[in-house]
Amino acid sequence: MKSPNHPRLELDVEENMVNIARRKLLALTATAAPLLLFAIGSPARAAETAACFDLDAMPATQKSMRRSLGFKIESPDPQKHCGTCTFFTAAAGDCGKCALLNGGAVAAVNVCDSWAAKS
Ligand code: SF4
């Protein structure tokens, strides 16, 4: 796609190709984001989470809120997880509800960027 007679045209074509590649990457990221929520974490934590809720069956608003809060199925810090968070209300087993997720179901092992210690 090079045109030695028109340097500006050559530059425009290259810029367009970069923009198209960027848009494809953004679209792929948006599509894969819900899957990534579950991909980050051990199989054991994924099983504990699956016992509490099914992300695939959640409304888009719940998925969006979880994305915006940086929701993860497993905390890298054993002291910081939903079970120790002030916004968590325990339910059956290791499951509960999160006030910041409008009462959305979470597992005690999950975490997000808005974690705050219970007082
Ligand atoms: S605010 Fe975050 S860490 Fe706290 S219960 Fe909700 S999802 Fe879990």
mmCIF file of C-alpha atoms and ligand atoms in Angstrom:
data_model
loop_
_atom_site.group_PDB
_atom_site.id
_atom_site.type_symbol
_atom_site.label_atom_id
_atom_site.label_comp_id
_atom_site.label_asym_id
_atom_site.label_seq_id
_atom_site.Cartn_x
_atom_site.Cartn_y
_atom_site.Cartn_z
ATOM 1 C CA MET A 1 0.000 0.000 0.000
ATOM 2 C CA LYS A 2 2.982 2.316 -0.442
ATOM 3 C CA SER A 3 2.773 5.208 -2.808
ATOM 4 C CA PRO A 4 6.123 6.925 -3.268
ATOM 5 C CA ASN A 5 4.464 9.729 -5.272
ATOM 6 C CA HIS A 6 2.122 10.714 -2.421
ATOM 7 C CA PRO A 7 3.875 10.654 0.964
ATOM 8 C CA ARG A 8 0.836 12.084 2.814
ATOM 9 C CA LEU A 9 -1.420 9.398 1.312
ATOM 10 C CA GLU A 10 1.047 6.731 2.423
ATOM 11 C CA LEU A 11 0.985 8.159 5.961
ATOM 12 C CA ASP A 12 -2.842 8.280 5.974
ATOM 13 C CA VAL A 13 -3.060 4.623 4.944
ATOM 14 C CA GLU A 14 -0.669 3.594 7.715
ATOM 15 C CA GLU A 15 -2.609 5.662 10.289
ATOM 16 C CA ASN A 16 -5.861 4.040 9.179
ATOM 17 C CA MET A 17 -4.352 0.572 9.506
ATOM 18 C CA VAL A 18 -3.179 1.380 13.056
ATOM 19 C CA ASN A 19 -6.639 2.755 13.947
ATOM 20 C CA ILE A 20 -8.361 -0.363 12.596
ATOM 21 C CA ALA A 21 -6.018 -2.613 14.592
ATOM 22 C CA ARG A 22 -6.657 -0.496 17.714
ATOM 23 C CA ARG A 23 -10.443 -0.750 17.275
ATOM 24 C CA LYS A 24 -10.249 -4.529 16.824
ATOM 25 C CA LEU A 25 -8.185 -4.850 20.013
ATOM 26 C CA LEU A 26 -10.684 -2.722 21.973
ATOM 27 C CA ALA A 27 -13.615 -4.792 20.664
ATOM 28 C CA LEU A 28 -11.842 -8.015 21.619
ATOM 29 C CA THR A 29 -11.066 -6.675 25.099
ATOM 30 C CA ALA A 30 -14.700 -5.661 25.675
ATOM 31 C CA THR A 31 -15.901 -9.097 24.575
ATOM 32 C CA ALA A 32 -13.384 -11.011 26.653
ATOM 33 C CA ALA A 33 -13.628 -8.913 29.825
ATOM 34 C CA PRO A 34 -16.384 -10.986 31.504
ATOM 35 C CA LEU A 35 -14.423 -14.121 30.794
ATOM 36 C CA LEU A 36 -11.278 -12.568 32.246
ATOM 37 C CA LEU A 37 -13.093 -12.035 35.541
ATOM 38 C CA PHE A 38 -13.175 -15.777 35.936
ATOM 39 C CA ALA A 39 -9.863 -16.512 34.307
ATOM 40 C CA ILE A 40 -7.978 -14.675 37.066
ATOM 41 C CA GLY A 41 -7.913 -17.059 39.975
ATOM 42 C CA SER A 42 -7.356 -20.635 40.982
ATOM 43 C CA PRO A 43 -9.749 -23.440 39.992
ATOM 44 C CA ALA A 44 -10.721 -23.797 43.663
ATOM 45 C CA ARG A 45 -11.696 -20.119 43.905
ATOM 46 C CA ALA A 46 -13.557 -20.380 40.613
ATOM 47 C CA ALA A 47 -15.559 -23.321 42.011
ATOM 48 C CA GLU A 48 -16.356 -21.430 45.228
ATOM 49 C CA THR A 49 -17.474 -18.480 43.137
ATOM 50 C CA ALA A 50 -19.580 -20.618 40.823
ATOM 51 C CA ALA A 51 -21.425 -21.957 43.881
ATOM 52 C CA CYS A 52 -22.598 -18.406 44.637
ATOM 53 C CA PHE A 53 -23.427 -16.923 41.251
ATOM 54 C CA ASP A 54 -23.226 -17.389 37.508
ATOM 55 C CA LEU A 55 -21.636 -14.377 35.845
ATOM 56 C CA ASP A 56 -22.809 -15.473 32.406
ATOM 57 C CA ALA A 57 -26.433 -15.367 33.584
ATOM 58 C CA MET A 58 -26.128 -11.914 35.188
ATOM 59 C CA PRO A 59 -27.668 -8.803 33.643
ATOM 60 C CA ALA A 60 -25.309 -6.575 31.686
ATOM 61 C CA THR A 61 -25.581 -3.919 34.401
ATOM 62 C CA GLN A 62 -24.115 -6.318 36.989
ATOM 63 C CA LYS A 63 -21.291 -7.281 34.642
ATOM 64 C CA SER A 64 -20.607 -3.621 33.969
ATOM 65 C CA MET A 65 -20.561 -2.711 37.676
ATOM 66 C CA ARG A 66 -18.169 -5.579 38.385
ATOM 67 C CA ARG A 67 -15.868 -4.431 35.601
ATOM 68 C CA SER A 68 -15.889 -0.858 36.888
ATOM 69 C CA LEU A 69 -15.068 -2.013 40.438
ATOM 70 C CA GLY A 70 -12.186 -4.188 39.245
ATOM 71 C CA PHE A 71 -13.943 -7.317 40.509
ATOM 72 C CA LYS A 72 -11.787 -10.474 40.795
ATOM 73 C CA ILE A 73 -12.664 -13.985 41.846
ATOM 74 C CA GLU A 74 -9.549 -14.310 43.978
ATOM 75 C CA SER A 75 -7.794 -11.738 46.123
ATOM 76 C CA PRO A 76 -4.002 -11.527 45.956
ATOM 77 C CA ASP A 77 -4.116 -10.496 49.642
ATOM 78 C CA PRO A 78 -5.472 -13.197 51.997
ATOM 79 C CA GLN A 79 -6.595 -10.481 54.450
ATOM 80 C CA LYS A 80 -8.596 -8.526 51.858
ATOM 81 C CA HIS A 81 -11.573 -10.291 50.307
ATOM 82 C CA CYS A 82 -15.346 -9.873 50.203
ATOM 83 C CA GLY A 83 -15.765 -11.851 53.430
ATOM 84 C CA THR A 84 -13.778 -9.182 55.333
ATOM 85 C CA CYS A 85 -15.268 -6.195 53.489
ATOM 86 C CA THR A 86 -17.665 -3.738 55.114
ATOM 87 C CA PHE A 87 -19.947 -3.893 52.055
ATOM 88 C CA PHE A 88 -20.430 -7.673 52.361
ATOM 89 C CA THR A 89 -23.511 -9.267 53.923
ATOM 90 C CA ALA A 90 -23.147 -12.992 54.517
ATOM 91 C CA ALA A 91 -25.731 -15.411 53.178
ATOM 92 C CA ALA A 92 -25.667 -19.191 52.861
ATOM 93 C CA GLY A 93 -22.310 -20.948 52.941
ATOM 94 C CA ASP A 94 -19.469 -18.757 51.741
ATOM 95 C CA CYS A 95 -21.817 -16.654 49.617
ATOM 96 C CA GLY A 96 -23.077 -13.173 50.291
ATOM 97 C CA LYS A 97 -24.271 -9.909 48.835
ATOM 98 C CA CYS A 98 -22.378 -6.709 48.079
ATOM 99 C CA ALA A 99 -23.917 -3.314 48.814
ATOM 100 C CA LEU A 100 -21.778 -1.634 46.135
ATOM 101 C CA LEU A 101 -23.090 -4.115 43.581
ATOM 102 C CA ASN A 102 -26.703 -3.255 44.515
ATOM 103 C CA GLY A 103 -26.986 -6.484 46.476
ATOM 104 C CA GLY A 104 -25.382 -8.578 43.763
ATOM 105 C CA ALA A 105 -24.167 -11.996 44.797
ATOM 106 C CA VAL A 106 -20.500 -12.480 45.595
ATOM 107 C CA ALA A 107 -18.407 -15.231 47.124
ATOM 108 C CA ALA A 108 -16.450 -14.530 50.312
ATOM 109 C CA VAL A 109 -13.207 -15.234 48.406
ATOM 110 C CA ASN A 110 -13.873 -12.573 45.750
ATOM 111 C CA VAL A 111 -12.561 -9.014 45.945
ATOM 112 C CA CYS A 112 -12.692 -5.689 44.140
ATOM 113 C CA ASP A 113 -10.797 -2.394 44.113
ATOM 114 C CA SER A 114 -13.322 -0.817 46.539
ATOM 115 C CA TRP A 115 -12.636 -3.240 49.382
ATOM 116 C CA ALA A 116 -12.897 -1.575 52.800
ATOM 117 C CA ALA A 117 -12.251 -3.249 56.147
ATOM 118 C CA LYS A 118 -15.229 -4.050 58.345
ATOM 119 C CA SER A 119 -15.235 -1.759 61.360
HETATM 120 S S1 SF4 B 1 -17.069 -3.833 47.735
HETATM 121 FE FE1 SF4 B 1 -15.783 -5.251 46.552
HETATM 122 S S2 SF4 B 1 -14.633 -6.389 48.122
HETATM 123 FE FE2 SF4 B 1 -16.370 -5.427 49.134
HETATM 124 S S3 SF4 B 1 -18.015 -6.977 49.129
HETATM 125 FE FE3 SF4 B 1 -18.282 -5.694 47.306
HETATM 126 S S4 SF4 B 1 -17.186 -6.769 45.670
HETATM 127 FE FE4 SF4 B 1 -16.467 -7.595 47.620
#
